[in-house]
Coordinates of C-alpha atoms and ligand atoms in Angstrom, one line a residue:
X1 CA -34.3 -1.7 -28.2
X2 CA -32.0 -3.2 -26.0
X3 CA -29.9 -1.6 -23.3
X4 CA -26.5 -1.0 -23.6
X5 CA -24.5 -3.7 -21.9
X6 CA -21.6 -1.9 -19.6
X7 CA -19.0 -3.3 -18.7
X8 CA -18.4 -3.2 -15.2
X9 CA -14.3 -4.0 -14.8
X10 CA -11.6 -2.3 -13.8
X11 CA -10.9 -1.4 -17.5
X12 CA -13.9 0.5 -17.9
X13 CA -12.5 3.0 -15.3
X14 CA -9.6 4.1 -17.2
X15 CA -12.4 5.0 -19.3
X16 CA -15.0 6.6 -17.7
X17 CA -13.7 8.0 -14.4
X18 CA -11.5 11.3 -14.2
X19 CA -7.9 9.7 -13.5
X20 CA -7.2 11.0 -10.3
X21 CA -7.1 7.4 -8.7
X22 CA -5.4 4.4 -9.5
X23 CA -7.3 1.6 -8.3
X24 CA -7.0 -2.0 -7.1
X25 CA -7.6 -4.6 -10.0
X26 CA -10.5 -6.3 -8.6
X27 CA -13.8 -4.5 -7.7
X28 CA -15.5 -5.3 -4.6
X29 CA -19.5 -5.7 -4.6
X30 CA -20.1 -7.1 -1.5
X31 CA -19.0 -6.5 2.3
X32 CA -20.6 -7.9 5.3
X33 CA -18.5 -6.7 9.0
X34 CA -14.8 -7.4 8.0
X35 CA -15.0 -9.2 4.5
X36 CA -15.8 -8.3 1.1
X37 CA -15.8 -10.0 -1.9
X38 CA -15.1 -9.4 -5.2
X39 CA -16.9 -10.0 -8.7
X40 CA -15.3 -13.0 -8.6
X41 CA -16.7 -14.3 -5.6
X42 CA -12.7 -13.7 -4.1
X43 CA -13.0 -13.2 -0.2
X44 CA -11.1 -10.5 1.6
X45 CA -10.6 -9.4 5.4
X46 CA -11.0 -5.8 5.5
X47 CA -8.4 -4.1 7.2
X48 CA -8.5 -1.1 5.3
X49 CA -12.0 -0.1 6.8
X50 CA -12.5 2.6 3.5
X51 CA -9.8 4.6 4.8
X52 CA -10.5 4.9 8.2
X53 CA -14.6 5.0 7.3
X54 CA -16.5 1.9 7.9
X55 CA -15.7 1.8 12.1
X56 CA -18.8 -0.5 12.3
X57 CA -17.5 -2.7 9.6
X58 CA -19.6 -2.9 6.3
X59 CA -23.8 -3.5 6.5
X60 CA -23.8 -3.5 10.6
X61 CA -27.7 -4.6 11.2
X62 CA -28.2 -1.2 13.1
X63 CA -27.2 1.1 10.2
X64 CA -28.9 -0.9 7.6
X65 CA -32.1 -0.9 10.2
X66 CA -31.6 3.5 10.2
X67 CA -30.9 3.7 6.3
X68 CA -34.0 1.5 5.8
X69 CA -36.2 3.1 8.3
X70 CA -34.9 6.7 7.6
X71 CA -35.1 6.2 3.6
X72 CA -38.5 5.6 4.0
X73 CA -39.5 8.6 5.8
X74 CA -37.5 11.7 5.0
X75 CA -34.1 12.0 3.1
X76 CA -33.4 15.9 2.4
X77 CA -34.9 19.1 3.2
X78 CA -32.2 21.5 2.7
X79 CA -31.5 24.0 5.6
X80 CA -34.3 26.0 5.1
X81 CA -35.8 23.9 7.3
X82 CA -34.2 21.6 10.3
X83 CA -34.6 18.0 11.3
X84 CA -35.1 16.3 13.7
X85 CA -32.4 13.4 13.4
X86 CA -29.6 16.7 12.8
X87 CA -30.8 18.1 16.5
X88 CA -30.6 14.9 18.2
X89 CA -27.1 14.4 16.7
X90 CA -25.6 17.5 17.2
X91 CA -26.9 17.0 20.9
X92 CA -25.6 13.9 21.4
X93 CA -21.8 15.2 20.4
X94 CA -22.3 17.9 22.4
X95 CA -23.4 16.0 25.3
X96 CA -20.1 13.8 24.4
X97 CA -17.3 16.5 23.5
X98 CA -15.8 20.1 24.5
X99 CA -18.4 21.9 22.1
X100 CA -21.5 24.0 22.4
X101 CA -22.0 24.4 18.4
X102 CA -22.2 21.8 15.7
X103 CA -22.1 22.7 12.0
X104 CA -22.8 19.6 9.6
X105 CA -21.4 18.9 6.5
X106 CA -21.2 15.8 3.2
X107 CA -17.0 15.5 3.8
X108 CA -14.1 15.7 6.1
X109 CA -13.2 18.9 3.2
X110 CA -15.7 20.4 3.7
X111 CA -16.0 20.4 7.8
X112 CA -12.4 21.9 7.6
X113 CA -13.5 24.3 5.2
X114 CA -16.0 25.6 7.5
X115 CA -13.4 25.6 10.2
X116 CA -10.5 27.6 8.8
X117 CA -13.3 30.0 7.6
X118 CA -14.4 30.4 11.3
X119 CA -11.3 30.4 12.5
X120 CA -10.3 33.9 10.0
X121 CA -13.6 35.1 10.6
X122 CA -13.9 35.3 14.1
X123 CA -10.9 36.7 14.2
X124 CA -11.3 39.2 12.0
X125 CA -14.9 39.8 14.0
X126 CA -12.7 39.9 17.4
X127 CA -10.0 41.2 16.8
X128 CA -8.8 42.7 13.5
X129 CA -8.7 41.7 9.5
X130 CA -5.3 41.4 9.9
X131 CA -5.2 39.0 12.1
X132 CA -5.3 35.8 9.3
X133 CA -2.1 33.9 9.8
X134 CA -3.1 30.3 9.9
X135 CA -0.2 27.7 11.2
X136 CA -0.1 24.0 10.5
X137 CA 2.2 21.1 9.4
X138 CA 4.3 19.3 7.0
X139 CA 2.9 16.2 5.6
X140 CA -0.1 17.3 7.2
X141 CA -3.7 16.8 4.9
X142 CA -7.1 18.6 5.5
X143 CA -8.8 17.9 2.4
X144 CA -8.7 18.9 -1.4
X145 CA -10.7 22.1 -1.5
X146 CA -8.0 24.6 -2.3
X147 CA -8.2 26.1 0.9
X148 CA -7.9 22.9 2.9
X149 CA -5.2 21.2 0.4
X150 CA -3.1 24.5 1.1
X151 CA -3.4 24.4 4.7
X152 CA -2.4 20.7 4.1
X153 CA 2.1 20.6 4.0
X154 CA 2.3 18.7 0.9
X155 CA 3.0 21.3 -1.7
X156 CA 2.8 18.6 -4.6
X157 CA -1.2 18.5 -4.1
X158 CA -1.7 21.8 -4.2
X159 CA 0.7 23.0 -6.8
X160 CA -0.6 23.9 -10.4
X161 CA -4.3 24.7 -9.2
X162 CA -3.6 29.1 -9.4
X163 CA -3.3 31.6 -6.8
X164 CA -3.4 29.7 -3.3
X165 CA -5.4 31.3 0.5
X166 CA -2.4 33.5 1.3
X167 CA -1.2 33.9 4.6
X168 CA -0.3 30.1 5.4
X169 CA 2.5 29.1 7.4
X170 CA 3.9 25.2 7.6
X171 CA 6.6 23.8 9.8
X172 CA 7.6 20.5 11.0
X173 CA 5.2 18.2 13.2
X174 CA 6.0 17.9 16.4
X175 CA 8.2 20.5 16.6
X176 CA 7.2 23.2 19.0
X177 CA 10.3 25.6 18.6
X178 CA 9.2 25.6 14.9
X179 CA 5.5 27.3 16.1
X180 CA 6.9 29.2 18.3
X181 CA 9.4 30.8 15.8
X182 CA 6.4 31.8 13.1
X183 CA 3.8 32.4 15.9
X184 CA 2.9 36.0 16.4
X185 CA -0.4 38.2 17.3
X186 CA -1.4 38.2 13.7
X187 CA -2.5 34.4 13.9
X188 CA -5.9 33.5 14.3
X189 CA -5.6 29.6 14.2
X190 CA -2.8 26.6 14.6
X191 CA -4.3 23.8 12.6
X192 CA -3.3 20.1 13.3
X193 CA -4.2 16.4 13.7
X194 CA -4.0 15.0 17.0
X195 CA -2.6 11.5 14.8
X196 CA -1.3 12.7 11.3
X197 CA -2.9 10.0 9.0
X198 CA -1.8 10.0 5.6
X199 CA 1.6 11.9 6.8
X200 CA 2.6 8.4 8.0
X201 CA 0.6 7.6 11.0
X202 CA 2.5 9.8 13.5
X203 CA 0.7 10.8 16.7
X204 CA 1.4 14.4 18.3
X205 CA 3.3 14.1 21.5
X206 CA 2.1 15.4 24.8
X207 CA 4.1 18.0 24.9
X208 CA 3.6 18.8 21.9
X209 CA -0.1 19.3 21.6
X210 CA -0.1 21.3 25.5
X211 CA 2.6 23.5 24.0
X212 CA 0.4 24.0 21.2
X213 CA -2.7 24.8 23.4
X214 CA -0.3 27.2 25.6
X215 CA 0.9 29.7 22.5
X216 CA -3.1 29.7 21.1
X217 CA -4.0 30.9 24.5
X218 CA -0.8 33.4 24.7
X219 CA -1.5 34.7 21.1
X220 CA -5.3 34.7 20.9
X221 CA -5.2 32.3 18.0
X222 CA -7.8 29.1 17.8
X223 CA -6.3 25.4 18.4
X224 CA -8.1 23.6 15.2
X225 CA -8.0 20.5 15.6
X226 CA -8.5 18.2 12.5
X227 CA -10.1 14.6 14.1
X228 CA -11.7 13.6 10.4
X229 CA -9.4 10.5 10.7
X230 CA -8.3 10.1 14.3
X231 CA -12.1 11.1 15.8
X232 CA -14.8 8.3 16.7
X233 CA -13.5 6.1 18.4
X234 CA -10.5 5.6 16.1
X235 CA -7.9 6.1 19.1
X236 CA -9.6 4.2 21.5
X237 CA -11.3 7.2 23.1
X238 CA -14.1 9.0 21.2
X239 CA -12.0 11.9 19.9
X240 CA -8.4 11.7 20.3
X241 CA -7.9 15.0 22.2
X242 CA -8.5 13.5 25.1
X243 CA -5.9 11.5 25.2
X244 CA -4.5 14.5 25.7
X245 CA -6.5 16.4 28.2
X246 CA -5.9 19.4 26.3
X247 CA -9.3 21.1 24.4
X248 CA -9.7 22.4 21.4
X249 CA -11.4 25.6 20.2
X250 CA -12.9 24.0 16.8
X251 CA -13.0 20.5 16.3
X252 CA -13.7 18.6 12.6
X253 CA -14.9 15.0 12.3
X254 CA -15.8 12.6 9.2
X255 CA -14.8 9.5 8.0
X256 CA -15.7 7.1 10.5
X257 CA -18.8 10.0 11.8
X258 CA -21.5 8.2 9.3
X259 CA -19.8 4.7 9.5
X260 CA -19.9 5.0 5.4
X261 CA -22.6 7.0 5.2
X262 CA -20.7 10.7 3.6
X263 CA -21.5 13.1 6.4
X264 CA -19.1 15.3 8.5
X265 CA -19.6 18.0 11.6
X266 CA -17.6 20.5 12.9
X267 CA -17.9 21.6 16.4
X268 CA -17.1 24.8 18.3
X269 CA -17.7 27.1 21.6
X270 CA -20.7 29.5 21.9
X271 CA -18.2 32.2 21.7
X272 CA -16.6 31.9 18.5
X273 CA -19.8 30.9 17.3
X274 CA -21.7 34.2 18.0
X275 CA -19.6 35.5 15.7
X276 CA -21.6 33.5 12.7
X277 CA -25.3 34.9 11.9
X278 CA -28.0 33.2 8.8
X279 CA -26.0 33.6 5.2
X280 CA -22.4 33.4 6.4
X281 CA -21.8 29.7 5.9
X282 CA -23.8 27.1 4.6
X283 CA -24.4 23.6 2.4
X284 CA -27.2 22.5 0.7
X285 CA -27.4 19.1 2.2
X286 CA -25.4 19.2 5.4
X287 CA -27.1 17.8 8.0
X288 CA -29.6 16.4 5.7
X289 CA -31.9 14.3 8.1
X290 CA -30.8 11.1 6.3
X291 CA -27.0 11.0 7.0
X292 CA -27.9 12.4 10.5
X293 CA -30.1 9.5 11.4
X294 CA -27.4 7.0 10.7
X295 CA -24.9 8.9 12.3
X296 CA -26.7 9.2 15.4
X297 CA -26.5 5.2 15.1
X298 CA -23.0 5.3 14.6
X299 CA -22.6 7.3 17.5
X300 CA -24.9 5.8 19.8
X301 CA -23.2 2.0 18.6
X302 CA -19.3 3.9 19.2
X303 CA -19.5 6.0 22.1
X304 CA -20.2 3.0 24.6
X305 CA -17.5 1.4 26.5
X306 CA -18.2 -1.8 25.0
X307 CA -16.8 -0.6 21.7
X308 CA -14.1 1.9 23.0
X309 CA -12.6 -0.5 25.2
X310 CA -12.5 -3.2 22.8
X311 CA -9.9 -1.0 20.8
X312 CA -7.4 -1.1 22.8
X313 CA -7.8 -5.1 22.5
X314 CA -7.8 -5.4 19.3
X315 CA -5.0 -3.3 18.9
X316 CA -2.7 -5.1 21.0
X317 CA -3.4 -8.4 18.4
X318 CA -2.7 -6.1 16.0
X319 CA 0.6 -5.3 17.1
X320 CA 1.8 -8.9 18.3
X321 CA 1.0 -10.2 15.2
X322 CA 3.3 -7.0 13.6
X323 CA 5.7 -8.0 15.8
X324 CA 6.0 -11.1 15.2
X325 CA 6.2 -10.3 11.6
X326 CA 9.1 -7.9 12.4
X327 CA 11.0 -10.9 15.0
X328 CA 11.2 -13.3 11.6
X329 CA 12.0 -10.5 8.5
X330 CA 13.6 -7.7 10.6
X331 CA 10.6 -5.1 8.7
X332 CA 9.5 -2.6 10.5
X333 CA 11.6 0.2 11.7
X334 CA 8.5 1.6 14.3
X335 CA 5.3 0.5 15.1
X336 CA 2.4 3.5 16.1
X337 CA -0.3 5.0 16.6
X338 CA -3.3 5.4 18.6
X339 CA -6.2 2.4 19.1
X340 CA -7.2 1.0 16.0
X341 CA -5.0 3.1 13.4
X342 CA -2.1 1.8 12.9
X343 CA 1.3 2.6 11.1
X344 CA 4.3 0.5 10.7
X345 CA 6.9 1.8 9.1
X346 CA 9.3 -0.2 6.7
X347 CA 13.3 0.1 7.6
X348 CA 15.5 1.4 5.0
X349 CA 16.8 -1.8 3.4
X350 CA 12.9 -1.9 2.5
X351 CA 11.6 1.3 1.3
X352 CA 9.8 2.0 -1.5
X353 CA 8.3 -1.5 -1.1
X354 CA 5.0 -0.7 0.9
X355 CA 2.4 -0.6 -2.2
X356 CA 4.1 -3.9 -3.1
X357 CA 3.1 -5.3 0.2
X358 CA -0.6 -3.8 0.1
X359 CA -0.3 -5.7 -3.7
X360 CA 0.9 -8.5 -2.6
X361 CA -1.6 -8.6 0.4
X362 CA -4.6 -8.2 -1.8
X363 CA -3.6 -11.3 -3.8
X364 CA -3.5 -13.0 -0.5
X365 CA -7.2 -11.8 0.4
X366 CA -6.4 -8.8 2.5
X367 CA -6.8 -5.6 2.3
X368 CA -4.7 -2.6 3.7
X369 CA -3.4 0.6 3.2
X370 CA -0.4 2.5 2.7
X371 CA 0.7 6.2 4.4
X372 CA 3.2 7.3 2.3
X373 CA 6.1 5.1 0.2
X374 CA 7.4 3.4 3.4
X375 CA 4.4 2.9 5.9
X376 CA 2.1 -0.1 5.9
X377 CA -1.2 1.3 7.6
X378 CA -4.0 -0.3 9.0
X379 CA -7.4 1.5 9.8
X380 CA -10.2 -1.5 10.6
X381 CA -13.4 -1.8 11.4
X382 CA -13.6 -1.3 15.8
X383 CA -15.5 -4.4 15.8
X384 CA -13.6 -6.7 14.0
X385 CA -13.3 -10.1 15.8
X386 CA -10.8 -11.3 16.9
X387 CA -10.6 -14.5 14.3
X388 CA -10.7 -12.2 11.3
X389 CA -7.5 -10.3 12.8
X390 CA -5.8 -13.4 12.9
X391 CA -6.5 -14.9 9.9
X392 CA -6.1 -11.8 8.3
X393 CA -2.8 -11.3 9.9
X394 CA -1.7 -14.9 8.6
X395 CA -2.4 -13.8 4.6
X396 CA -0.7 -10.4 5.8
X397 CA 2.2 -12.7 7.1
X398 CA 2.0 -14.6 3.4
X399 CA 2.0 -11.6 1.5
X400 CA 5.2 -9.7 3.3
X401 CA 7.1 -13.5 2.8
X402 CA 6.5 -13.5 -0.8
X403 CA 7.6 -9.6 -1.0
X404 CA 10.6 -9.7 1.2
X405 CA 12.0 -13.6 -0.1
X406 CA 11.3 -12.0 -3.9
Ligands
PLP501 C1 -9.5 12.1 4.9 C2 -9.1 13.3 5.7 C3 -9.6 14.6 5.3 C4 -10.5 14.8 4.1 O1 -11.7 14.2 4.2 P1 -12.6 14.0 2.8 O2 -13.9 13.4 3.3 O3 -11.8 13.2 1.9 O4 -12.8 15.4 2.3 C5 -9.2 15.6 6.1 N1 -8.4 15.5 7.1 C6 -8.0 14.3 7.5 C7 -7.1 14.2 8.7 C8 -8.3 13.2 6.8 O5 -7.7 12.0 7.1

């Protein structure tokens, strides 16, 4: 009998696939550092780096090298038993962070998950069960567990899904006044992103994030700080928070933490850990010794001053070229950001028109993303060249023309 031939297009996924996405028209099958191509043999630069994921670019030698090498001698054991590449890791981002503890998980969700948990249960452990009030942002997003997608400020995702966590407090970013208003001894944890990523982009001010660190101190609550998009090396410093010189009490990586690979950690003090003990938490393959080992790669490849310091490089192309744009259409009402994410926010006269742009840019062979309805944003690979900016910055260029002229 023969097999089933299946199509593989773009139609096929309004078929199969639950429709919670709405994806691009062509499907990619290959990438190799910055470019990927489509079935149609189409060439793209990659400034999209899979939201914020593939920091290395796509295949890096080294990662291919640890998949290969790793595949080939242990994938999963489950946490029954540990691993070796999950202790090296978790000791290398030790060695490289605020934290004593790491907890490992398969998404940025699911480290957040584990967080907020800690966060209620140490201070229930601490302190008292009454002491649950969690405070975070507007536009802010943790995840789509209910938990997380609650904690997130954009009611619309969590809406229609049944009785939300309780206890959850949102006001605006940036706005200390606003925390210090719903702040009380009954909170256990402020929750934020150092850079708020798909709220537009928008990073937290100095101030902001001291004054934050400042009421968690005066209030016995836990500064949580979500780094799933803004963490390794992202910013330009490993994790972003140190921009700020202000530390966190639980910190929650992903995204860019396996360079594609899904794994995520989250990473606390001795003291609120002692509050965990065996059954209270766990995952059947976080930590699994497989995205561990490439991690530990990822890591190793990131945290070097080679690659850190080359953000800030590539970031400045980034924004010249942006600017330039901006000199000859009058776009962008701000440009921001930390390091290598970047947001650029449309002016009035031109809102509502940034998917048209990342449209638009596709068809030119470039590939971006969006924050919102009115910010182009831009989340590459750490190690793209130099050439690849340009030349993707000159089909970026093309694309905007054809958009703003039509
Ligand atoms: C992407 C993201 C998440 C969710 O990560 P998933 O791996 O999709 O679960 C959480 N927080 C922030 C800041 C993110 O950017």
């Amino acid at each position: 009998m023969a097999a089933e031939k299946i199509a593989v297009t773009r139609e096929t996924f309004d078929n199969v696939i639950l429709p919670v996405y709405a994806p691009a028209q062509f499907v990619p099958v290959k990438g190799k550092g910055s470019r990927v191509w489509d079935q149609q043999g189409k060439e793209y630069i990659d400034f999209s780096g899979g939201i914020a994921v593939t920091a290395l670019g796509h295949c890096h030698p080294a990662l291919v090298e640890t998949l290969k090498s790793q595949g080939e001698t242990l994938w999963h054991t489950s946490n029954v038993f540990t691993n070796e590449p999950a202790l090296r890791l978790a000791s290398k981002l030790i060695k490289a962070t605020f934290a004593d503890r790491v907890f490992f998980a398969n998404s940025g969700a699911e480290a957040n998950e584990a967080a907020f948990k800690l966060a209620r249960y140490y201070a229930c452990k601490r302190h008292s069960p009454f002491k649950s009030k969690i405070i975070a942002f507007h536009n802010a997003f943790h995840g789509r567990t209910l938990f997380t997608v609650t904690v997130g400020g954009q009611p619309k995702y969590s809406d229609g899904f049944g009785p939300k966590p309780a206890d959850i407090v949102h006001v605006p970013f940036n706005d200390l006044d606003a925390v210090k208003a719903v702040i009380d001894d009954h909170t256990c944890a402020i929750v934020v992103e150092p850079i708020q990523g798909e709220g537009g982009v928008v990073p937290a001010t100095q101030e902001f994030m001291q004054g934050l660190r400042d009421l968690c101190d005066q209030h016995q609550a836990l500064l949580v700080l979500d780094e799933v998009q803004s963490g390794m090396g992202r910013s330009g410093k490993l994790f972003a928070y140190e921009h700020y010189g202000v530390q966190p009490d639980i910190l929650t990586s992903a995204k860019a933490l396996g360079g594609g690979f899904p794994v995520s950690a989250m990473l606390t003090t001795n003291e609120i850990a002692s509050t965990m003990a065996p059954g209270v938490h766990g995952t059947t393959y976080g930590g699994n010794p497989l995205a561990c080992a490439i991690a530990e790669t990822a890591l190793d490849i990131i945290n070097t001053p080679e690659v850190l310091e080359g953000v800030d490089l590539r970031r400045q192309q980034f924004v010249g070229a942006l600017q330039a744009m901006d000199a000859k259409y009058d776009l962008f009402s701000d440009i921001r950001g930390k390091g290598l994410l970047i947001g650029a926010a449309l002016k009035p006269q031109h809102a509502g028109k940034a998917r048209d742009i990342l449209n638009a840019a596709a068809a030119e062979g470039v590939m971006v993303l969006v924050a919102g309805t009115d910010v182009m944003r831009f989340a590459p690979s750490l190690i793209i060249e130099p050439a690849d900016i340009e030349e993707g910055m000159r089909r970026f260029a093309t694309a905007v023309g054809k958009v703003i002229a039509g």
